[in-house]
Amino acid sequence: MFFYRVPAPDEAMLISGGKVRGESDAPFRVVTGRGAFVMPFFRKVRFLSLHMAEAEITETCVTKQAITLKVRAVIAFKVGNDTESIVNAGQRFLSDQRQMEELTGRIFSGHLRSIVGAMTVEEIITERQKLALEVLDASAVEMARIGLTIDSLQIQSIDDLDLGYIAALSAPHNAAVQREAKIAQARADQAAAEVAQESARRQAEFARQTSVVQAQYKAEVDKAQSEAAQAGPLAQAVAAQEVINARTELAQREAQLREQQLVAEVVKPAQAEAERVRIIAKAEAEATEIQAAAAASHDRVALDRLIIEQLPDIVREAASGLRGANVNILSGADGLGEMAAGLVGQGLAILDSVKKGLNGEDPTPHPKRDELTP
């Protein structure tokens, strides 16, 4: 509605004109956080900011030791939220609200100089929070009287104006800090060197172990390659030796077979022929003896002569039959002689039988002649 006014959240609406109900001491009505009807021509509305403001002060102060310091501080403040504070601030700053920063700075500058003058440089440096609290306590009453509240006070910096006092105070501590820093750095360097040496030692040990393992692997590989390279020639040599042994065995078998063939084809026939000749010679000798005996007896000379003359032919035919026969002589020359002797004995037995038949005797072979039969 046209006559309804509402202040912003960080503002206080001040309505002047007419009688203020319940607030007889206040020259205007304070409205915050809500709206209100304002009658035109009879009421006047003004707005007071409640937002936080900041004041920065830089003050030259003299300490208890008569040492000049330059102190820089920042104050955060605002108008109080209660009606009394708003009324006090409105009566003082409504026409020019920028004066709040200037006035606040002046108030804090005076209290800062007063409190610093009662402290030493060492206390100011080491107890900044104490300094700030004492300044706040000293200015709290004055700030409340003008309707302002302090949110915070921060001491930004303290400077001795190049006198070197603060630097001298910090020198022992700085030297100790630097000494500790150097000691810590030396320890760190020593620890780093030890770690580096340990790392180098481990790397060297690992490299040595790696070299040993690689050498072992290389030796095994070289051995395997050498064995593989020798395996072919060795296998060839073994195969060649086996071939030579097989050929030697074959030659020996062939020689044995040839020897057996020679024995069967040459030696045995020669032995048989020699035995045949011996038998024939023996038969001829016996025939000669028979002829001599027949001539001496003058008995049936003609018949005996005929038989005697036929006896070599009989033996020769028997020998010829033996030579043409495929006979295996198991006992060599002795067996061959026994066979020939048997043939001769049989021939003599036949001759004896013929003689006895002619003489009218029993043709049964005589035991003594039978002994010649093998």
Short mmCIF file of C-alpha atoms in Angstrom, two decimals:
data_model
loop_
_atom_site.label_atom_id
_atom_site.label_comp_id
_atom_site.label_asym_id
_atom_site.label_seq_id
_atom_site.Cartn_x
_atom_site.Cartn_y
_atom_site.Cartn_z
CA MET A 1 0.00 0.00 0.00
CA PHE A 2 1.17 3.53 -0.65
CA PHE A 3 1.35 4.60 3.03
CA TYR A 4 2.91 1.29 4.25
CA ARG A 5 6.72 1.41 4.57
CA VAL A 6 9.06 -1.54 5.22
CA PRO A 7 12.77 -1.21 6.16
CA ALA A 8 15.51 -3.49 4.73
CA PRO A 9 16.88 -6.34 6.89
CA ASP A 10 20.02 -4.34 7.75
CA GLU A 11 18.19 -1.07 8.29
CA ALA A 12 16.22 0.60 11.05
CA MET A 13 13.24 2.75 10.05
CA LEU A 14 12.99 5.98 12.09
CA ILE A 15 9.54 7.62 12.07
CA SER A 16 9.44 11.12 13.45
CA GLY A 17 6.46 13.39 14.02
CA GLY A 18 3.59 12.96 16.40
CA LYS A 19 3.72 11.41 19.77
CA VAL A 20 5.75 8.26 20.28
CA ARG A 21 3.73 5.84 22.39
CA GLY A 22 5.60 4.08 25.14
CA GLU A 23 8.85 5.83 24.26
CA SER A 24 8.55 9.26 25.79
CA ASP A 25 12.34 9.85 25.82
CA ALA A 26 12.86 8.93 22.17
CA PRO A 27 12.42 11.68 19.59
CA PHE A 28 11.24 9.15 16.98
CA ARG A 29 9.75 5.70 16.67
CA VAL A 30 12.10 2.87 15.75
CA VAL A 31 10.84 0.08 13.47
CA THR A 32 13.06 -2.95 12.51
CA GLY A 33 12.18 -6.19 10.84
CA ARG A 34 8.62 -5.22 9.97
CA GLY A 35 6.58 -2.52 8.21
CA ALA A 36 4.45 0.34 9.48
CA PHE A 37 1.84 2.81 8.20
CA VAL A 38 3.20 6.30 7.77
CA MET A 39 0.78 9.19 7.42
CA PRO A 40 2.02 11.60 4.85
CA PHE A 41 2.54 15.26 5.79
CA PHE A 42 2.26 14.28 9.46
CA ARG A 43 5.13 11.78 9.71
CA LYS A 44 8.66 11.69 8.32
CA VAL A 45 10.61 8.49 7.66
CA ARG A 46 14.40 8.11 7.71
CA PHE A 47 16.53 4.92 7.52
CA LEU A 48 19.64 4.13 9.60
CA SER A 49 22.04 1.43 8.32
CA LEU A 50 22.72 -1.45 10.67
CA HIS A 51 25.37 -3.15 8.52
CA MET A 52 28.88 -3.80 9.78
CA ALA A 53 31.48 -1.12 9.16
CA GLU A 54 35.27 -1.14 9.37
CA ALA A 55 37.72 1.42 10.69
CA GLU A 56 41.48 1.18 10.23
CA ILE A 57 43.86 3.06 12.49
CA THR A 58 47.62 3.55 12.36
CA GLU A 59 48.96 5.17 15.51
CA THR A 60 52.41 6.10 16.72
CA CYS A 61 52.71 5.05 20.35
CA VAL A 62 55.41 5.28 23.02
CA THR A 63 55.91 2.22 25.20
CA LYS A 64 56.72 1.99 28.85
CA GLN A 65 60.42 1.82 27.86
CA ALA A 66 60.12 5.07 25.88
CA ILE A 67 60.48 3.23 22.63
CA THR A 68 58.39 4.55 19.78
CA LEU A 69 56.24 2.00 17.99
CA LYS A 70 53.96 2.29 15.05
CA VAL A 71 50.86 0.14 15.61
CA ARG A 72 48.32 -0.68 12.95
CA ALA A 73 44.87 -2.06 13.91
CA VAL A 74 41.51 -2.81 12.28
CA ILE A 75 38.15 -2.42 14.09
CA ALA A 76 34.90 -4.05 12.94
CA PHE A 77 31.81 -2.33 14.40
CA LYS A 78 28.11 -1.63 13.79
CA VAL A 79 25.07 0.07 15.29
CA GLY A 80 23.59 -1.94 18.15
CA ASN A 81 20.37 -3.88 17.51
CA ASP A 82 18.51 -2.61 20.57
CA THR A 83 16.29 0.48 20.40
CA GLU A 84 18.48 2.53 22.74
CA SER A 85 21.57 1.98 20.60
CA ILE A 86 19.64 2.80 17.41
CA VAL A 87 18.28 5.99 19.00
CA ASN A 88 21.75 7.03 20.21
CA ALA A 89 23.36 6.33 16.83
CA GLY A 90 20.48 7.96 14.94
CA GLN A 91 20.74 11.14 16.96
CA ARG A 92 24.51 11.32 16.23
CA PHE A 93 25.04 9.89 12.75
CA LEU A 94 21.70 9.93 10.87
CA SER A 95 22.56 13.04 8.93
CA ASP A 96 26.10 11.74 8.03
CA GLN A 97 26.58 8.05 8.72
CA ARG A 98 30.16 8.13 7.43
CA GLN A 99 31.22 9.90 10.61
CA MET A 100 30.86 6.62 12.51
CA GLU A 101 34.14 5.31 11.02
CA GLU A 102 36.06 8.47 11.76
CA LEU A 103 34.80 8.81 15.31
CA THR A 104 35.41 5.13 16.04
CA GLY A 105 38.99 5.45 14.80
CA ARG A 106 39.67 8.40 17.02
CA ILE A 107 38.24 6.72 20.08
CA PHE A 108 40.36 3.58 19.55
CA SER A 109 43.49 5.58 18.74
CA GLY A 110 43.34 7.33 22.10
CA HIS A 111 42.82 4.16 24.05
CA LEU A 112 45.51 2.35 22.03
CA ARG A 113 48.12 5.02 22.86
CA SER A 114 47.16 4.90 26.51
CA ILE A 115 47.39 1.12 26.82
CA VAL A 116 50.62 0.78 24.79
CA GLY A 117 52.25 3.37 27.06
CA ALA A 118 51.68 1.05 30.02
CA MET A 119 53.28 -1.98 28.34
CA THR A 120 56.77 -3.00 27.27
CA VAL A 121 57.77 -3.86 23.73
CA GLU A 122 58.17 -7.50 24.72
CA GLU A 123 54.67 -7.60 26.17
CA ILE A 124 53.16 -5.90 23.15
CA ILE A 125 54.86 -8.34 20.80
CA THR A 126 54.16 -11.49 22.79
CA GLU A 127 50.72 -10.52 24.10
CA ARG A 128 48.89 -8.93 21.21
CA GLN A 129 45.59 -10.45 22.25
CA LYS A 130 45.91 -8.90 25.69
CA LEU A 131 46.51 -5.52 24.09
CA ALA A 132 43.43 -5.87 21.91
CA LEU A 133 41.20 -6.92 24.83
CA GLU A 134 42.36 -3.99 27.00
CA VAL A 135 41.65 -1.56 24.17
CA LEU A 136 38.18 -3.06 23.70
CA ASP A 137 37.40 -2.88 27.40
CA ALA A 138 38.57 0.71 27.62
CA SER A 139 36.49 1.85 24.64
CA ALA A 140 33.36 -0.23 25.30
CA VAL A 141 31.63 2.43 27.43
CA GLU A 142 32.24 5.22 24.98
CA MET A 143 31.16 3.11 22.02
CA ALA A 144 27.92 2.14 23.78
CA ARG A 145 27.20 5.78 24.55
CA ILE A 146 27.15 6.61 20.84
CA GLY A 147 25.12 3.46 20.02
CA LEU A 148 27.94 1.37 18.48
CA THR A 149 29.11 -2.16 19.30
CA ILE A 150 32.53 -3.68 18.48
CA ASP A 151 32.59 -7.03 16.72
CA SER A 152 36.40 -7.41 16.68
CA LEU A 153 39.71 -5.64 17.07
CA GLN A 154 42.82 -7.02 15.34
CA ILE A 155 46.39 -5.73 15.80
CA GLN A 156 47.75 -5.92 12.24
CA SER A 157 51.38 -4.87 12.72
CA ILE A 158 53.90 -3.43 15.16
CA ASP A 159 56.89 -1.50 13.82
CA ASP A 160 59.78 0.08 15.77
CA LEU A 161 60.47 2.60 12.97
CA ASP A 162 63.78 1.00 12.00
CA LEU A 163 65.26 1.30 15.49
CA GLY A 164 66.24 -2.36 15.37
CA TYR A 165 64.84 -3.07 18.81
CA ILE A 166 62.40 -5.70 17.65
CA ALA A 167 65.07 -7.22 15.41
CA ALA A 168 67.45 -7.32 18.39
CA LEU A 169 64.80 -9.02 20.48
CA SER A 170 64.32 -11.60 17.83
CA ALA A 171 68.04 -12.10 17.21
CA PRO A 172 68.66 -14.70 19.95
CA HIS A 173 65.54 -16.55 19.05
CA ASN A 174 66.39 -16.21 15.37
CA ALA A 175 69.89 -17.48 16.04
CA ALA A 176 68.52 -20.39 18.05
CA VAL A 177 66.01 -21.09 15.36
CA GLN A 178 68.70 -20.91 12.69
CA ARG A 179 70.95 -23.10 14.82
CA GLU A 180 68.19 -25.64 15.27
CA ALA A 181 67.40 -25.34 11.62
CA LYS A 182 71.03 -26.00 10.69
CA ILE A 183 71.18 -28.91 13.11
CA ALA A 184 67.95 -30.27 11.72
CA GLN A 185 69.24 -29.75 8.20
CA ALA A 186 72.53 -31.47 9.08
CA ARG A 187 70.62 -34.36 10.60
CA ALA A 188 68.37 -34.48 7.60
CA ASP A 189 71.42 -34.41 5.30
CA GLN A 190 73.09 -37.15 7.35
CA ALA A 191 69.94 -39.24 7.29
CA ALA A 192 69.60 -38.60 3.57
CA ALA A 193 73.26 -39.58 3.05
CA GLU A 194 72.77 -42.74 5.09
CA VAL A 195 69.65 -43.56 3.13
CA ALA A 196 71.50 -42.85 -0.12
CA GLN A 197 74.44 -45.05 0.99
CA GLU A 198 72.07 -47.81 2.03
CA SER A 199 70.24 -47.49 -1.25
CA ALA A 200 73.53 -47.55 -3.18
CA ARG A 201 74.67 -50.60 -1.17
CA ARG A 202 71.42 -52.40 -1.85
CA GLN A 203 71.60 -51.47 -5.52
CA ALA A 204 75.19 -52.76 -5.67
CA GLU A 205 74.19 -55.96 -3.89
CA PHE A 206 71.24 -56.39 -6.22
CA ALA A 207 73.48 -55.71 -9.23
CA ARG A 208 76.00 -58.29 -7.92
CA GLN A 209 73.30 -60.88 -7.38
CA THR A 210 71.87 -60.10 -10.79
CA SER A 211 75.33 -60.48 -12.39
CA VAL A 212 75.86 -63.81 -10.61
CA VAL A 213 72.48 -65.10 -11.68
CA GLN A 214 73.04 -63.89 -15.23
CA ALA A 215 76.47 -65.57 -15.29
CA GLN A 216 74.92 -68.81 -14.03
CA TYR A 217 72.18 -68.60 -16.61
CA LYS A 218 74.75 -67.86 -19.34
CA ALA A 219 76.90 -70.81 -18.24
CA GLU A 220 73.87 -73.10 -18.33
CA VAL A 221 72.86 -71.75 -21.73
CA ASP A 222 76.41 -72.13 -23.09
CA LYS A 223 76.57 -75.67 -21.72
CA ALA A 224 73.24 -76.54 -23.26
CA GLN A 225 74.29 -74.99 -26.57
CA SER A 226 77.62 -76.86 -26.47
CA GLU A 227 75.86 -80.13 -25.70
CA ALA A 228 73.35 -79.43 -28.44
CA ALA A 229 76.18 -78.59 -30.87
CA GLN A 230 78.04 -81.81 -29.94
CA ALA A 231 74.93 -83.95 -29.96
CA GLY A 232 74.75 -84.01 -33.77
CA PRO A 233 78.38 -85.07 -34.45
CA LEU A 234 78.29 -87.45 -31.47
CA ALA A 235 75.11 -89.06 -32.77
CA GLN A 236 76.66 -89.29 -36.22
CA ALA A 237 79.81 -90.86 -34.76
CA VAL A 238 77.75 -93.35 -32.76
CA ALA A 239 75.71 -94.17 -35.84
CA ALA A 240 78.87 -94.54 -37.94
CA GLN A 241 80.42 -96.80 -35.26
CA GLU A 242 77.27 -98.88 -35.20
CA VAL A 243 77.41 -99.12 -39.00
CA ILE A 244 81.07 -100.16 -38.82
CA ASN A 245 80.27 -102.74 -36.14
CA ALA A 246 77.37 -104.05 -38.20
CA ARG A 247 79.55 -104.22 -41.29
CA THR A 248 82.34 -105.95 -39.34
CA GLU A 249 79.88 -108.48 -37.96
CA LEU A 250 78.46 -108.97 -41.43
CA ALA A 251 81.97 -109.47 -42.84
CA GLN A 252 82.75 -111.96 -40.11
CA ARG A 253 79.55 -113.85 -40.86
CA GLU A 254 80.30 -113.72 -44.55
CA ALA A 255 83.84 -115.02 -43.88
CA GLN A 256 82.45 -117.82 -41.71
CA LEU A 257 79.91 -118.64 -44.40
CA ARG A 258 82.60 -118.55 -47.07
CA GLU A 259 84.78 -120.75 -44.92
CA GLN A 260 81.94 -123.21 -44.53
CA GLN A 261 81.32 -123.05 -48.26
CA LEU A 262 84.99 -123.70 -48.94
CA VAL A 263 84.95 -126.59 -46.51
CA ALA A 264 81.85 -128.01 -48.14
CA GLU A 265 82.97 -127.36 -51.72
CA VAL A 266 86.73 -127.93 -51.57
CA VAL A 267 87.96 -129.52 -48.35
CA LYS A 268 85.25 -132.15 -47.97
CA PRO A 269 85.36 -133.30 -51.60
CA ALA A 270 89.15 -133.35 -51.46
CA GLN A 271 89.05 -135.40 -48.28
CA ALA A 272 86.49 -137.73 -49.84
CA GLU A 273 88.59 -138.07 -52.97
CA ALA A 274 91.70 -138.78 -50.93
CA GLU A 275 89.83 -141.38 -48.91
CA ARG A 276 88.51 -142.91 -52.12
CA VAL A 277 92.02 -143.12 -53.53
CA ARG A 278 93.27 -144.67 -50.31
CA ILE A 279 90.44 -147.22 -50.35
CA ILE A 280 91.12 -148.08 -53.95
CA ALA A 281 94.82 -148.48 -53.24
CA LYS A 282 94.03 -150.69 -50.28
CA ALA A 283 91.63 -152.76 -52.37
CA GLU A 284 94.17 -153.14 -55.12
CA ALA A 285 96.75 -154.21 -52.57
CA GLU A 286 94.38 -156.78 -51.14
CA ALA A 287 93.55 -157.94 -54.63
CA THR A 288 97.21 -158.41 -55.31
CA GLU A 289 97.52 -160.49 -52.17
CA ILE A 290 94.51 -162.55 -53.20
CA GLN A 291 95.97 -163.14 -56.63
CA ALA A 292 99.18 -164.26 -55.10
CA ALA A 293 97.35 -166.62 -52.77
CA ALA A 294 95.24 -168.00 -55.62
CA ALA A 295 98.26 -168.63 -57.80
CA ALA A 296 99.94 -170.42 -54.95
CA SER A 297 97.01 -172.73 -54.23
CA HIS A 298 96.49 -173.66 -57.85
CA ASP A 299 92.81 -174.20 -56.87
CA ARG A 300 90.23 -172.65 -59.14
CA VAL A 301 92.71 -170.14 -60.35
CA ALA A 302 90.65 -169.00 -63.19
CA LEU A 303 87.56 -168.22 -61.06
CA ASP A 304 89.51 -166.50 -58.37
CA ARG A 305 91.32 -164.46 -60.91
CA LEU A 306 88.05 -163.40 -62.42
CA ILE A 307 86.60 -162.40 -59.09
CA ILE A 308 89.78 -160.66 -58.08
CA GLU A 309 89.87 -158.79 -61.30
CA GLN A 310 86.28 -157.69 -60.79
CA LEU A 311 86.84 -156.60 -57.18
CA PRO A 312 88.50 -153.26 -58.00
CA ASP A 313 85.66 -152.44 -60.34
CA ILE A 314 83.18 -153.21 -57.59
CA VAL A 315 84.99 -150.97 -55.13
CA ARG A 316 85.44 -148.27 -57.77
CA GLU A 317 81.74 -148.26 -58.53
CA ALA A 318 80.98 -148.02 -54.84
CA ALA A 319 83.39 -145.10 -54.50
CA SER A 320 81.94 -143.42 -57.56
CA GLY A 321 78.48 -143.72 -56.07
CA LEU A 322 79.80 -142.21 -52.85
CA ARG A 323 81.36 -139.27 -54.68
CA GLY A 324 78.14 -138.42 -56.52
CA ALA A 325 75.99 -138.70 -53.40
CA ASN A 326 75.05 -135.69 -51.25
CA VAL A 327 76.43 -137.18 -48.03
CA ASN A 328 77.11 -135.07 -44.87
CA ILE A 329 80.13 -136.43 -43.02
CA LEU A 330 79.56 -135.51 -39.39
CA SER A 331 82.97 -136.60 -38.05
CA GLY A 332 85.25 -135.22 -40.80
CA ALA A 333 88.00 -137.39 -42.23
CA ASP A 334 87.51 -140.12 -39.61
CA GLY A 335 83.89 -140.54 -40.59
CA LEU A 336 84.83 -140.65 -44.23
CA GLY A 337 87.47 -143.33 -43.57
CA GLU A 338 85.01 -145.41 -41.61
CA MET A 339 82.55 -145.30 -44.50
CA ALA A 340 85.19 -146.27 -47.04
CA ALA A 341 86.41 -149.07 -44.81
CA GLY A 342 82.85 -150.32 -44.58
CA LEU A 343 82.56 -150.41 -48.35
CA VAL A 344 85.80 -152.35 -48.68
CA GLY A 345 84.74 -154.74 -45.98
CA GLN A 346 81.44 -155.34 -47.73
CA GLY A 347 83.29 -156.01 -50.98
CA LEU A 348 85.58 -158.52 -49.28
CA ALA A 349 82.62 -160.18 -47.62
CA ILE A 350 80.95 -160.55 -50.99
CA LEU A 351 84.14 -162.06 -52.42
CA ASP A 352 84.39 -164.49 -49.52
CA SER A 353 80.75 -165.55 -49.99
CA VAL A 354 81.30 -166.24 -53.65
CA LYS A 355 84.31 -168.33 -52.88
CA LYS A 356 82.49 -170.39 -50.33
CA GLY A 357 79.58 -170.94 -52.71
CA LEU A 358 81.88 -172.26 -55.32
CA ASN A 359 83.51 -174.59 -52.81
CA GLY A 360 80.18 -175.89 -51.55
CA GLU A 361 80.52 -174.13 -48.12
CA ASP A 362 78.00 -172.06 -46.17
CA PRO A 363 78.05 -168.59 -47.63
CA THR A 364 77.23 -166.97 -44.19
CA PRO A 365 79.72 -164.21 -43.54
CA HIS A 366 82.55 -165.05 -41.23
CA PRO A 367 82.51 -163.24 -37.92
CA LYS A 368 86.00 -161.94 -38.42
CA ARG A 369 85.02 -160.45 -41.81
CA ASP A 370 82.00 -158.87 -40.29
CA GLU A 371 84.22 -157.01 -37.90
CA LEU A 372 85.42 -154.94 -40.85
CA THR A 373 81.91 -153.69 -41.47
CA PRO A 374 81.38 -150.28 -39.84
#
